[in-house]
C-alpha positions in Angstrom: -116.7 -43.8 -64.6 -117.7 -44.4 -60.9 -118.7 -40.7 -60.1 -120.2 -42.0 -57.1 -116.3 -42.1 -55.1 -117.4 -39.4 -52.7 -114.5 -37.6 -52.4 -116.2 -34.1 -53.8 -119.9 -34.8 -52.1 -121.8 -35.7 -49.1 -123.5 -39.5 -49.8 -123.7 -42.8 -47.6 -123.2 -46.3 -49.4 -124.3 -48.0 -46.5 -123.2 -52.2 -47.8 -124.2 -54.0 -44.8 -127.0 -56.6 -44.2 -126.9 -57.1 -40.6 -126.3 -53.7 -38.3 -123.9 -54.2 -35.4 -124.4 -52.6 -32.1 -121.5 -49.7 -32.2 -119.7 -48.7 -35.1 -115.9 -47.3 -35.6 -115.7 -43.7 -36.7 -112.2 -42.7 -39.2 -112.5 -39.0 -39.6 -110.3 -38.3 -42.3 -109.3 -34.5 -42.7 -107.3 -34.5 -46.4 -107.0 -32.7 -49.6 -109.8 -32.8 -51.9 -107.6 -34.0 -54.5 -106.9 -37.2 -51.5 -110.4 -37.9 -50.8 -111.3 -40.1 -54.0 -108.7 -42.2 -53.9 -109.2 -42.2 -50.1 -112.9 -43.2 -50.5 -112.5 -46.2 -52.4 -109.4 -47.3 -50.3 -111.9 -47.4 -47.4 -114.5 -49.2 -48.7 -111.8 -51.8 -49.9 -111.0 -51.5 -46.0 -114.5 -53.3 -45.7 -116.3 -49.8 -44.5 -120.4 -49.9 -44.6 -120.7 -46.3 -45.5 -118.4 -43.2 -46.0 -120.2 -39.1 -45.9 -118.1 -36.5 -47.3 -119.1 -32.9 -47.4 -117.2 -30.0 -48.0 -116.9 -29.1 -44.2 -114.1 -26.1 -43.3 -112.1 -28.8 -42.3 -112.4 -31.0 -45.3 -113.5 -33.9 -43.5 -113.7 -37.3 -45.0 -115.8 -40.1 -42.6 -115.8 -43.8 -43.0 -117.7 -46.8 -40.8 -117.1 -49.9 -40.0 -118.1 -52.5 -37.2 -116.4 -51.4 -33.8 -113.8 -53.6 -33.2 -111.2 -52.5 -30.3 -107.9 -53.9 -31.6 -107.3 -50.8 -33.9 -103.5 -51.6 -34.6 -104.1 -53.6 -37.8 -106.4 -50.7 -38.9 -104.4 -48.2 -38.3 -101.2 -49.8 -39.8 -102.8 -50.3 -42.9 -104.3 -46.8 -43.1 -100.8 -45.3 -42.9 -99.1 -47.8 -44.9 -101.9 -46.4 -47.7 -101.3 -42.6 -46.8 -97.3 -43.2 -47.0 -98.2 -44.7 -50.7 -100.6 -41.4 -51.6 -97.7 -39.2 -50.2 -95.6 -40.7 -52.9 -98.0 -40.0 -55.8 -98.6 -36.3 -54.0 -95.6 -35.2 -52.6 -96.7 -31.6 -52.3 -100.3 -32.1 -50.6 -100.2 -32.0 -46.9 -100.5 -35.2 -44.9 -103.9 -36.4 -43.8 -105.1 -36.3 -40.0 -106.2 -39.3 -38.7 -109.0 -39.8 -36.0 -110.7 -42.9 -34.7 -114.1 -43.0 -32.6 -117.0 -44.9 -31.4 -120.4 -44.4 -31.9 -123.5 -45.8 -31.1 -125.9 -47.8 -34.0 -128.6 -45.4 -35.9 -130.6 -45.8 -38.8 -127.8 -44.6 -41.6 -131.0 -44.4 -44.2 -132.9 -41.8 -42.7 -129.9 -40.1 -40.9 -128.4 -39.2 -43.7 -131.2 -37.6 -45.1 -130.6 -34.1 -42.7 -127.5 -33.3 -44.6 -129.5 -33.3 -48.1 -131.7 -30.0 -47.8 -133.7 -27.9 -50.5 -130.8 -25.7 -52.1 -131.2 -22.9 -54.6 -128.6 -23.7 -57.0 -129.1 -20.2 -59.3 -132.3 -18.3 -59.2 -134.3 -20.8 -61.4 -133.4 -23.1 -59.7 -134.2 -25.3 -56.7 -133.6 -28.5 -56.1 -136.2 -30.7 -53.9 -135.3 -34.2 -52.1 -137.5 -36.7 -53.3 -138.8 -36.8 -49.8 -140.1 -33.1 -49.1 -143.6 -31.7 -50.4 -143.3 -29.6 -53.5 -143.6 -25.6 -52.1 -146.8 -24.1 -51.9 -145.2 -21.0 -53.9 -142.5 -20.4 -55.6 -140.7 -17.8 -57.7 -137.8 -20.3 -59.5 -139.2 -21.3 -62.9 -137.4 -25.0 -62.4 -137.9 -27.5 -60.2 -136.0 -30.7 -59.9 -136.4 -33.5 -57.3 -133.5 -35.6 -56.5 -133.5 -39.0 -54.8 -129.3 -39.0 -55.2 -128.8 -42.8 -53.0 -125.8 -43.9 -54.1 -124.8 -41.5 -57.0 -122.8 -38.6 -57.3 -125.2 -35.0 -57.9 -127.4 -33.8 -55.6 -126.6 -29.9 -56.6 -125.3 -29.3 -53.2 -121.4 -29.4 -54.7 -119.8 -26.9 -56.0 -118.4 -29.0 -59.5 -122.0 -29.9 -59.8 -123.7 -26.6 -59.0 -121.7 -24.9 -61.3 -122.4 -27.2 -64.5 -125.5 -26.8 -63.6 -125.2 -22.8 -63.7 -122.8 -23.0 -66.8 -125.7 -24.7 -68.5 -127.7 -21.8 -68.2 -125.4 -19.0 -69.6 -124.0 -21.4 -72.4 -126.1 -19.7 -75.8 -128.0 -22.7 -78.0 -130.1 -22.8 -80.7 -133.1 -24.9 -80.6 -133.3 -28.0 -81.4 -130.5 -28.9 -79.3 -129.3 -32.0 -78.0 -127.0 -33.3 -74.6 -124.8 -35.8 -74.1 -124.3 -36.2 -69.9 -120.7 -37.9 -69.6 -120.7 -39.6 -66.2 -124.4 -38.9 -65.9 -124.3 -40.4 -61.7 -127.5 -39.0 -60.4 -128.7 -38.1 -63.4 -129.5 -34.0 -62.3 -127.7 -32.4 -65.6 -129.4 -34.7 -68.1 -132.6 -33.7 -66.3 -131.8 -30.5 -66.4 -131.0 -30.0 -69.7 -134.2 -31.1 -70.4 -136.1 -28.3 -68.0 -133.8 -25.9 -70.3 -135.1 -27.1 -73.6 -133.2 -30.0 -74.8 -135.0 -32.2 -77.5 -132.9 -35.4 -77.0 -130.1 -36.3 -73.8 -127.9 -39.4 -73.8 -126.6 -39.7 -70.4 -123.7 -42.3 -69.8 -121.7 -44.6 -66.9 -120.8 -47.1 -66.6 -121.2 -48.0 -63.4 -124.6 -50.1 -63.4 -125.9 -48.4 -59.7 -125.0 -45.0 -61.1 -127.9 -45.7 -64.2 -130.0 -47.6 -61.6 -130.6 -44.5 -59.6 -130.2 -41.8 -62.5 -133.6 -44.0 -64.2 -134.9 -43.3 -60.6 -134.7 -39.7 -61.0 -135.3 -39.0 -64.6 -138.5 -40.9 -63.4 -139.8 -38.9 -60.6 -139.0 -35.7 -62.7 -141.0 -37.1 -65.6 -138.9 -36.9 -68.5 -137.8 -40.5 -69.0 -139.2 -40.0 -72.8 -136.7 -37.4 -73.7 -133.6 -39.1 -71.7 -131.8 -42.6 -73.2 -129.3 -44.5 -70.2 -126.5 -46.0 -71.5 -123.3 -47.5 -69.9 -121.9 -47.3 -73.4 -118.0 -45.6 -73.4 -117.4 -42.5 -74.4 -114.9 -43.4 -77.0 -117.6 -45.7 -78.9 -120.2 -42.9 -79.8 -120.2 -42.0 -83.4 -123.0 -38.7 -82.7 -123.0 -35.5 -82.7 -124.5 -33.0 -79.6 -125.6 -29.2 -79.3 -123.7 -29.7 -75.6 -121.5 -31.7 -74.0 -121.0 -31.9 -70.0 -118.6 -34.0 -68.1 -118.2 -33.6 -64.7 -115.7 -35.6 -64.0 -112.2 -35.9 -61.9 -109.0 -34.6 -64.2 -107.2 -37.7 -65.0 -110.8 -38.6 -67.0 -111.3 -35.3 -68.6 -107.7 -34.9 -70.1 -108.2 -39.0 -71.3 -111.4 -37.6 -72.9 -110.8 -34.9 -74.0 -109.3 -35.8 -77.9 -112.6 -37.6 -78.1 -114.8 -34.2 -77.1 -114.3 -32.3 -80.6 -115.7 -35.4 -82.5 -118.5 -35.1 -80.3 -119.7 -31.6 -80.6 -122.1 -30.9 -83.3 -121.5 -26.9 -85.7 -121.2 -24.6 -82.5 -121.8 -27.3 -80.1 -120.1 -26.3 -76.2 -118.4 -28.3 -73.7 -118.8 -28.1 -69.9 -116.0 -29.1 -68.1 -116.2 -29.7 -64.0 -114.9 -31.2 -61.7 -111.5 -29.5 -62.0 -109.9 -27.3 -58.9 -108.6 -24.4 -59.6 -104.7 -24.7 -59.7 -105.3 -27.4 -62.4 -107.6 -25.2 -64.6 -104.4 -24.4 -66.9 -103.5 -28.2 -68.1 -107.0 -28.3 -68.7 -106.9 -25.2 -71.1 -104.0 -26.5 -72.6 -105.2 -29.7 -73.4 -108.4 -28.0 -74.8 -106.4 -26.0 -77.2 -104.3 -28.8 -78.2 -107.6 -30.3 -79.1 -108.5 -27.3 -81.1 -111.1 -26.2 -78.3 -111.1 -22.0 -76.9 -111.5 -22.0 -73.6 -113.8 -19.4 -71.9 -113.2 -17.5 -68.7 -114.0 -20.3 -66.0 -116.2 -20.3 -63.6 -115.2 -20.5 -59.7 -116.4 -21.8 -56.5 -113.9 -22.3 -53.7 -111.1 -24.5 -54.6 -113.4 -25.5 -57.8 -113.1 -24.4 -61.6 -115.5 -25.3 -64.7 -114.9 -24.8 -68.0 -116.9 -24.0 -71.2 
């Protein structure tokens, strides 16, 4: 489950060996339910690097090499937006812009739009790259290094498991099992909160590359196991279970969840906006799972 599609967070995948001079700009203003698929379509363009943040305008930007016949581009940017308008007749159309701009260290620039964020009270968490604080009153601390990976707190979908992870009542010892792990910040996590054993999962192999990076630099690689093992082939049993994931991969899951969730076990849901919150429920009862009242940020919804 490639978590790292940017649609829902600010990242750059920058592919490129060689660095051209200039570099086209496509600012993308969509849906968030348009900017996964969207995402991947651009890199299949042959973009270097796409950022996506949740900006007002719920902007979506993609690079590639500047190259001034833009007809071909653009032809096959529509002919992919006419397709998505198919599959979601009732989401507005995106807008399209196209612009040049000058050749800049992509590593290091987009570093200023990853900041120390205060996800609940407890929490705060630190890039990789600033100095631990002096003083503090939050009781924990995690430092993220998210490269290509999907997590870095700064979403709402991630903040929120992150939150739901607090309130969600567990008797010790308890266990995790991080579906679609991508940075790795909620298997890390759970271990700050107490857990004795976390199995995090993807499959995607850069996704476990940089989630081993960060269970690393937070020093608790001997309580967290990687695995790009599916979902569908565990046999075990968790106090929790979180999955922040898109919908079409939590309603897939979900009949495997139940099997999954030790006596009294909980399942955190993200990833889920807010108008499809109810096919979630229902799915969850028809999988003999009660629903609790979800939690809400923006256009976002997570479920325990």
């Amino acid at each position: 489950i490639r978590l790292s599609l940017v649609g829902s967070e600010m990242c750059i995948r920058d592919r490129s060996n060689t660095q051209p001079t200039s570099w086209l700009e496509i600012s993308i203003q969509a849906d968030p339910v348009l900017q996964d698929p969207l995402s991947s379509f651009l890199f299949d363009l042959g973009c270097t690097g796409v950022v996506s943040k949740d900006f007002q305008d719920r902007t979506l930007k993609a690079y590639l090499p500047f190259q001034p016949d833009l007809e071909e581009i653009r032809a096959r940017i529509g002919l992919y937006v006419h397709d998505l308008k198919e599959i979601f007749p009732d989401v507005p159309s995106p807008v399209i812009q196209f612009k040049q701009v000058q050749n800049q260290d992509w590593g290091l620039t987009w570093r200023r739009f990853f900041r120390p964020t205060r996800v609940t009270p407890g929490l705060l968490i630190l890039p990789a790259w600033e100095p631990l604080p002096e003083t503090t009153d939050v009781v924990h601390i995690i430092r993220m290094d998210p490269g290509p990976a999907f997590g870095t707190g700064q979403h709402p979908t991630t903040r929120m498991c992150l939150e739901a992870m607090e309130r969600v009542p567990l008797r010790r010892p308890w266990s995790l099992l991080d579906v679609g792990t991508g940075s790795g910040i909620l298997a890390i996590y759970g271990v700050q909160l107490g857990a004795e054993n976390v199995l995090a999962l993807d499959t995607d192999p850069e996704a476990i590359r940089w989630a081993g990076r960060n269970i690393r630099l937070n020093k608790v690689s001997e309580l967290i196991e990687l695995s790009p093992l599916p979902v569908e082939e565990l046999k075990k049993e968790f106090s929790l279970v979180c999955a922040n994931l898109i919908l079409g991969e939590v309603l897939r899951l979900m009949p495997f969840f139940p099997g999954l969730m030790g006596p009294g076990g909980r399942l955190i849901l993200s990833g889920i906006l807010k108008d499809q919150v109810r096919e979630v429920v229902v799915s969850l009862s028809e999988n003999s799972l009660q629903a609790h009242e979800p939690l809400h940020q923006g256009e976002w919804a997570c479920i325990i």
